[in-house]
């Protein structure tokens, strides 16, 4: 019973996820999925994290540094006791511990300009993420609309096949009744098979378009990918009243590529000023505390007065003197570690000045490289402005062409439909043969296909200008 329940649960879960995977995806859903999986966006996000880390590091360079040190050594042969400053050949164990700090007071404003440079770089990385998203959005919108175009063309091909199928049945009835010759039925059958081939080609084109869309999204279930059609309420703005310069002025403040180039130019300016700061002296406040230990330091507990002979007089009388000698603890002859650490503390506080006199042209080369990078950043900014204006000009020209194409395709479809309807009546009355009717039908099918392409082309070109102005696309 338990195994049966588990089987039912697994099957239900499988059906649920399969139905979810087959749910048609709208443009916003496709875009959100692509954003979450696109490797270019992930790479830009990682670059932003790195820039954020560098910006944080630049700020902390204003704070003092604090370093600790510890050492423990064995000394053999001739060496100096660091505690008593005594030279000897004793084998010694010496330990030391210390803390030191340095606080830069003046460095030619290098830290300040480094902070500004990393902040501008961080802001530029934010814009690079938006640029990556914008590129993905445009590519996704184009593939999404192309898939919808191919769906529409498949629908037109299926409609043509359905019309030909009805015509084939009607022709067969007339041939069986002896009204039409056998050759008319054969001509209609040939047309029916050609329509079937057109349906297969349209289906293949749709599959390829969906595959390209799935690849861009890094979508796992390629075979089950389905997309939602556009709603009739989709807003499409007529930009024929705009001129490229108007569009460019509005897009100038919003374009992320342009913002990134401008921010990198600002960062390059501060890089030059930071390099100039390396020519100035570096002034720092330094301080430290340290102590040490040696296993040869005697543990003196006090002093005692001792009388010792120092010679004799001419008469042979001994001469004595009194001296003070340290008293060493007989139980602990070596001074304990904790006592040495406390007694041997050394502290210092001072000012450190480093003046660059000869750096083997490192400072000069660093400054030259910074200036070159700044000039490159300015050129890149100018190129970004030119590219944006050229893109605006191209988008506007393509929109105007798409609008004219849509108007012409609409008229052509209307005329082809009227001609085909009249041709059907004439064919039914025996005034046209199958070849002539087929010609009218092909013209009508081509007009329908051209109208479909023109409609989606007009939508796409309008949305490109909308995207240039707002950085968003709504489908």
XYZ file of C-alpha atoms in Angstrom:
475
model
C 0.000 0.000 0.000
C 2.829 2.372 0.900
C 4.627 1.599 -2.364
C 1.432 2.304 -4.305
C 0.997 5.686 -2.591
C 4.617 6.621 -3.333
C 4.150 5.669 -7.001
C 1.018 7.825 -7.230
C 2.844 10.739 -5.581
C 5.797 10.457 -7.972
C 3.523 10.298 -11.001
C 1.485 13.282 -9.781
C 4.636 15.298 -9.190
C 5.953 14.391 -12.630
C 2.716 15.423 -14.295
C 2.690 18.687 -12.340
C 6.199 19.662 -13.368
C 5.594 18.563 -16.935
C 2.495 20.715 -17.162
C 4.383 23.614 -15.581
C 7.214 23.211 -18.066
C 4.719 23.288 -20.930
C 3.064 26.450 -19.697
C 3.456 29.208 -22.289
C 5.958 31.841 -21.230
C 5.367 35.541 -21.761
C 8.100 37.949 -22.738
C 8.650 39.146 -19.159
C 8.934 35.551 -17.930
C 11.435 34.715 -20.668
C 13.394 37.850 -19.817
C 13.495 37.072 -16.095
C 14.675 33.529 -16.822
C 17.356 34.789 -19.208
C 18.545 37.380 -16.667
C 19.016 34.698 -14.025
C 21.019 32.381 -16.288
C 22.949 34.595 -18.685
C 26.690 34.175 -18.224
C 27.551 37.646 -19.507
C 25.378 39.171 -16.785
C 26.913 36.885 -14.175
C 30.381 37.905 -15.343
C 29.421 41.578 -15.058
C 28.014 40.961 -11.566
C 31.256 39.300 -10.476
C 33.212 42.249 -11.863
C 30.990 44.530 -9.810
C 31.740 42.513 -6.647
C 35.445 42.836 -7.348
C 35.091 46.601 -7.867
C 33.100 46.848 -4.633
C 35.872 45.037 -2.777
C 38.515 47.387 -4.220
C 36.434 50.434 -3.274
C 36.105 49.148 0.290
C 39.842 48.454 0.458
C 40.604 52.007 -0.710
C 38.550 53.452 2.152
C 40.276 51.291 4.751
C 43.663 52.538 3.518
C 42.897 55.732 5.469
C 42.958 53.818 8.752
C 46.140 52.932 10.678
C 47.762 49.564 10.123
C 48.386 47.233 13.047
C 50.786 44.279 12.854
C 51.883 41.755 15.428
C 55.131 39.768 15.476
C 56.371 36.739 17.388
C 59.622 34.833 17.238
C 61.415 32.072 19.148
C 64.955 31.011 18.220
C 67.838 28.806 19.327
C 71.258 30.517 19.202
C 74.548 28.599 18.917
C 78.119 29.797 18.888
C 79.053 33.398 19.443
C 75.931 35.471 19.976
C 74.541 38.382 21.978
C 72.063 38.058 24.785
C 69.393 40.610 23.788
C 68.287 41.092 27.390
C 71.667 41.609 29.111
C 73.525 42.722 25.941
C 76.305 40.222 26.766
C 78.442 38.499 24.136
C 79.138 34.847 24.736
C 79.206 31.372 23.269
C 76.331 30.059 25.276
C 73.469 28.196 23.677
C 70.448 30.424 24.193
C 66.723 30.261 23.610
C 65.391 33.719 22.779
C 61.778 34.771 22.308
C 60.243 38.112 21.314
C 56.779 39.504 20.755
C 55.609 42.920 19.589
C 52.949 45.162 18.060
C 53.542 48.054 15.701
C 51.307 50.493 13.885
C 51.633 53.033 11.099
C 49.180 55.792 10.229
C 49.783 57.676 7.011
C 49.364 61.400 7.591
C 50.246 62.603 4.095
C 50.871 60.705 0.868
C 50.314 63.330 -1.802
C 46.524 62.628 -1.666
C 47.073 59.183 -3.176
C 44.532 57.532 -0.896
C 41.915 60.208 -1.589
C 42.204 59.886 -5.356
C 42.328 56.107 -5.088
C 39.010 56.193 -3.225
C 37.448 58.408 -5.900
C 38.848 56.231 -8.687
C 37.502 52.994 -7.215
C 34.125 54.594 -6.549
C 33.820 55.659 -10.190
C 34.920 52.190 -11.293
C 32.232 50.658 -9.071
C 29.553 52.903 -10.563
C 30.805 51.995 -14.047
C 30.489 48.283 -13.225
C 26.863 48.897 -12.192
C 26.241 50.431 -15.614
C 28.033 47.521 -17.288
C 25.511 45.169 -15.702
C 22.701 47.273 -17.138
C 24.428 47.263 -20.525
C 24.623 43.471 -20.468
C 20.943 43.305 -19.556
C 20.069 45.743 -22.334
C 21.929 43.714 -24.944
C 20.210 40.554 -23.767
C 16.811 42.272 -23.753
C 17.140 43.419 -27.355
C 18.325 40.015 -28.574
C 15.586 38.251 -26.654
C 12.894 40.613 -27.968
C 14.026 40.019 -31.543
C 14.027 36.223 -31.174
C 10.720 36.291 -29.282
C 9.038 38.301 -32.032
C 10.630 36.116 -34.710
C 9.128 33.060 -33.048
C 5.738 34.783 -33.032
C 6.160 35.650 -36.719
C 6.897 32.013 -37.516
C 3.880 30.922 -35.481
C 1.735 33.305 -37.496
C 3.212 32.081 -40.774
C 2.507 28.501 -39.704
C -1.080 29.471 -39.014
C -1.359 31.066 -42.476
C 0.119 27.952 -44.100
C -2.346 25.734 -42.221
C -5.218 27.965 -43.308
C -4.108 27.709 -46.918
C -3.889 23.947 -46.580
C -7.403 23.840 -45.124
C -8.750 25.925 -48.037
C -7.032 23.689 -50.559
C -8.416 20.603 -48.821
C -11.958 21.953 -49.148
C -11.292 22.828 -52.768
C -9.977 19.302 -53.358
C -13.187 17.744 -51.991
C -15.308 20.051 -54.115
C -13.307 19.334 -57.239
C -13.541 15.568 -56.640
C -17.322 15.828 -56.352
C -17.514 17.735 -59.646
C -15.187 15.268 -61.359
C -17.211 12.309 -60.100
C -20.358 14.015 -61.394
C -18.731 14.463 -64.798
C -18.811 18.251 -64.607
C -15.020 18.686 -64.621
C -12.309 16.647 -66.326
C -9.939 14.361 -64.389
C -7.016 16.682 -64.969
C -8.619 19.343 -62.751
C -8.592 16.913 -59.829
C -4.944 16.049 -60.426
C -3.984 19.744 -60.485
C -5.806 20.340 -57.210
C -4.111 17.314 -55.610
C -0.690 18.637 -56.638
C -1.540 21.995 -55.086
C -2.683 20.222 -51.895
C 0.674 18.414 -51.578
C 2.561 21.687 -52.106
C 0.516 23.247 -49.309
C 1.446 20.330 -47.049
C 5.108 20.971 -47.819
C 4.665 24.650 -46.940
C 3.192 23.650 -43.570
C 6.192 21.404 -42.862
C 8.615 24.199 -43.769
C 6.740 26.686 -41.602
C 6.805 24.213 -38.705
C 10.563 23.726 -39.111
C 11.117 27.490 -39.134
C 9.098 27.784 -35.924
C 11.096 25.009 -34.264
C 14.370 26.698 -35.211
C 13.160 30.065 -33.878
C 12.110 28.478 -30.572
C 15.442 26.652 -30.378
C 17.349 29.911 -30.831
C 15.188 31.550 -28.173
C 15.739 28.634 -25.790
C 19.503 28.732 -26.354
C 19.629 32.433 -25.534
C 17.650 31.785 -22.338
C 19.731 28.661 -21.506
C 16.350 26.966 -21.232
C 16.529 23.279 -20.276
C 13.278 21.933 -21.718
C 13.741 23.025 -25.343
C 11.142 20.654 -26.718
C 8.401 21.934 -24.390
C 9.137 25.661 -24.798
C 6.021 27.596 -25.711
C 5.492 31.338 -25.756
C 2.466 33.535 -25.338
C 1.169 35.582 -28.272
C 1.134 39.345 -28.082
C -1.970 40.949 -26.683
C -3.997 43.233 -28.892
C -3.532 45.995 -26.304
C 0.250 46.091 -26.689
C 1.283 49.765 -26.769
C 3.065 50.720 -29.976
C 4.183 54.339 -30.284
C 4.420 56.056 -33.644
C 7.835 57.733 -33.629
C 7.538 59.163 -37.127
C 7.107 62.623 -35.610
C 10.501 62.350 -33.872
C 13.838 63.253 -35.355
C 17.078 61.445 -34.414
C 18.490 64.415 -32.497
C 15.414 64.523 -30.244
C 15.723 60.828 -29.463
C 19.449 61.198 -28.831
C 18.974 64.035 -26.349
C 16.507 61.963 -24.323
C 18.635 58.832 -24.483
C 21.858 60.665 -23.600
C 21.109 60.703 -19.864
C 19.760 57.138 -19.666
C 22.070 55.035 -21.807
C 24.133 52.756 -19.505
C 26.981 52.313 -22.011
C 27.387 56.072 -22.199
C 27.200 56.390 -18.412
C 29.857 53.705 -17.989
C 32.208 55.420 -20.443
C 31.709 58.783 -18.698
C 32.377 57.248 -15.276
C 35.521 55.520 -16.518
C 36.732 58.857 -17.851
C 36.279 60.332 -14.354
C 38.104 57.354 -12.879
C 40.981 57.917 -15.312
C 41.285 61.531 -14.203
C 41.711 60.473 -10.581
C 44.162 57.757 -11.615
C 46.426 60.497 -13.041
C 46.135 62.544 -9.834
C 46.879 59.453 -7.770
C 50.021 58.802 -9.822
C 51.107 62.415 -9.326
C 50.896 61.870 -5.569
C 53.714 59.308 -5.689
C 56.159 62.195 -6.281
C 55.459 63.660 -2.841
C 57.037 62.524 0.440
C 55.108 60.018 2.532
C 54.713 61.117 6.142
C 53.452 58.606 8.688
C 53.030 58.327 12.429
C 54.665 55.147 13.712
C 54.407 53.487 17.116
C 55.148 50.133 18.619
C 55.577 48.045 21.724
C 57.709 44.922 22.165
C 59.294 42.657 24.754
C 61.602 39.636 24.802
C 62.770 36.635 26.777
C 66.024 34.686 27.107
C 66.625 31.479 29.020
C 70.052 32.708 30.263
C 68.806 35.635 32.364
C 69.423 34.914 36.075
C 66.601 35.267 38.546
C 68.034 37.911 40.952
C 66.171 38.164 44.232
C 68.339 40.850 45.859
C 71.894 41.997 46.659
C 74.420 40.959 49.271
C 77.613 42.666 50.561
C 80.755 40.607 50.061
C 84.320 41.398 51.276
C 86.967 40.258 48.838
C 90.786 40.659 48.829
C 92.172 43.004 46.222
C 95.914 42.797 47.021
C 98.561 43.316 49.741
C 100.617 46.228 50.964
C 104.437 46.483 50.813
C 104.513 45.097 54.282
C 102.567 42.053 53.189
C 99.341 43.060 54.844
C 96.232 41.890 52.843
C 93.917 44.597 51.503
C 90.147 43.924 51.328
C 87.173 45.754 49.746
C 83.447 45.438 50.026
C 81.243 44.945 46.934
C 77.562 44.297 46.321
C 76.683 41.066 44.449
C 73.256 39.921 43.176
C 71.593 37.065 44.944
C 70.301 34.377 42.521
C 67.323 32.269 43.530
C 68.609 28.782 44.127
C 65.227 27.152 43.352
C 64.527 29.205 40.199
C 67.895 30.349 38.895
C 66.415 31.540 35.535
C 64.128 34.559 35.593
C 60.540 33.424 34.857
C 58.995 34.151 31.469
C 56.175 36.368 32.749
C 58.602 38.496 34.755
C 60.892 38.995 31.765
C 57.998 39.916 29.475
C 56.855 42.610 31.919
C 60.312 43.955 32.740
C 61.622 43.989 29.133
C 58.804 46.058 27.572
C 60.027 48.577 24.981
C 57.764 51.312 23.550
C 58.345 53.867 20.823
C 56.458 56.658 19.051
C 57.727 58.684 16.120
C 57.341 60.225 12.702
C 58.461 58.439 9.531
C 59.251 60.395 6.365
C 59.959 58.644 3.055
C 61.191 60.880 0.237
C 61.251 59.407 -3.297
C 64.711 60.240 -4.637
C 65.318 57.564 -7.260
C 62.694 54.993 -8.212
C 64.303 53.708 -11.422
C 61.664 55.628 -13.407
C 58.829 53.638 -11.817
C 57.038 56.828 -10.738
C 57.448 58.400 -14.183
C 56.253 55.298 -15.997
C 53.305 54.917 -13.656
C 52.302 58.513 -14.313
C 52.683 58.086 -18.094
C 50.558 54.929 -18.071
C 47.892 56.714 -16.039
C 47.800 59.573 -18.525
C 47.511 57.136 -21.432
C 44.650 55.322 -19.696
C 42.921 58.656 -19.158
C 43.244 59.578 -22.832
C 41.897 56.147 -23.798
C 38.936 56.664 -21.474
C 38.183 60.013 -23.099
C 38.359 58.463 -26.561
C 36.067 55.634 -25.454
C 33.571 58.163 -24.130
C 33.593 60.053 -27.412
C 33.177 56.774 -29.295
C 30.249 55.824 -27.054
C 28.518 59.108 -27.888
C 29.075 58.592 -31.614
C 27.869 54.986 -31.436
C 24.732 55.997 -29.565
C 23.871 58.674 -32.106
C 24.510 56.303 -35.003
C 22.329 53.663 -33.346
C 19.577 56.252 -32.905
C 19.827 57.260 -36.559
C 19.705 53.641 -37.682
C 16.797 52.786 -35.373
C 14.804 55.796 -36.590
C 15.479 54.987 -40.261
C 14.506 51.341 -39.740
C 11.313 52.418 -37.961
C 10.308 54.704 -40.812
C 11.015 51.914 -43.301
C 9.005 49.441 -41.208
C 6.081 51.851 -41.027
C 6.065 52.354 -44.796
C 6.422 48.617 -45.289
C 3.451 47.923 -43.028
C 1.265 50.393 -44.881
C 2.228 48.891 -48.243
C 1.792 45.306 -46.981
C -1.659 46.121 -45.611
C -2.810 47.491 -48.963
C -1.239 44.584 -50.827
C -2.934 42.011 -48.566
C -6.297 43.704 -48.980
C -5.973 43.748 -52.770
C -4.726 40.150 -52.940
C -7.612 38.948 -50.769
C -10.187 40.665 -52.986
C -8.552 39.257 -56.108
C -8.502 35.742 -54.666
C -12.171 35.888 -53.624
C -13.145 37.009 -57.141
C -10.957 34.290 -58.662
C -12.709 31.617 -56.570
C -16.083 32.696 -57.934
C -14.781 32.697 -61.506
C -13.214 29.266 -60.949
C -16.499 27.919 -59.637
C -18.230 29.229 -62.766
C -15.624 27.586 -64.993
C -14.059 30.855 -66.142
C -10.614 30.048 -64.643
C -8.569 26.886 -64.643
C -6.675 25.425 -61.679
C -3.337 27.011 -62.629
C -4.863 30.478 -62.767
C -6.659 30.023 -59.444
C -3.479 28.713 -57.866
C -1.651 31.846 -58.978
C -4.190 34.058 -57.205
C -3.995 31.861 -54.126
C -0.199 32.005 -54.003
C -0.311 35.787 -54.311
C -2.783 35.978 -51.460
C -0.702 33.658 -49.250
C 2.431 35.667 -49.961
C 0.583 38.884 -49.166
C -0.573 37.420 -45.838
C 2.976 36.356 -44.996
C 4.386 39.758 -45.932
C 1.753 41.496 -43.820
C 2.613 39.311 -40.834
C 6.314 40.043 -41.177
C 5.654 43.755 -41.681
C 3.430 43.918 -38.604
C 6.005 42.346 -36.305
C 8.826 44.313 -37.911
C 6.955 47.533 -37.173
C 6.388 46.460 -33.563
C 10.045 45.517 -33.111
C 11.399 48.745 -34.616
C 9.049 50.805 -32.466
C 10.126 48.909 -29.378
C 13.809 49.506 -30.175
C 13.283 53.269 -30.058
C 11.207 52.847 -26.909
C 14.076 50.852 -25.418
C 16.651 53.496 -26.386
C 14.570 56.125 -24.592
C 13.525 54.167 -21.487
C 15.804 51.063 -21.253
C 12.657 48.917 -21.061
C 10.587 46.888 -23.534
C 6.975 45.919 -22.927
C 5.493 43.197 -25.119
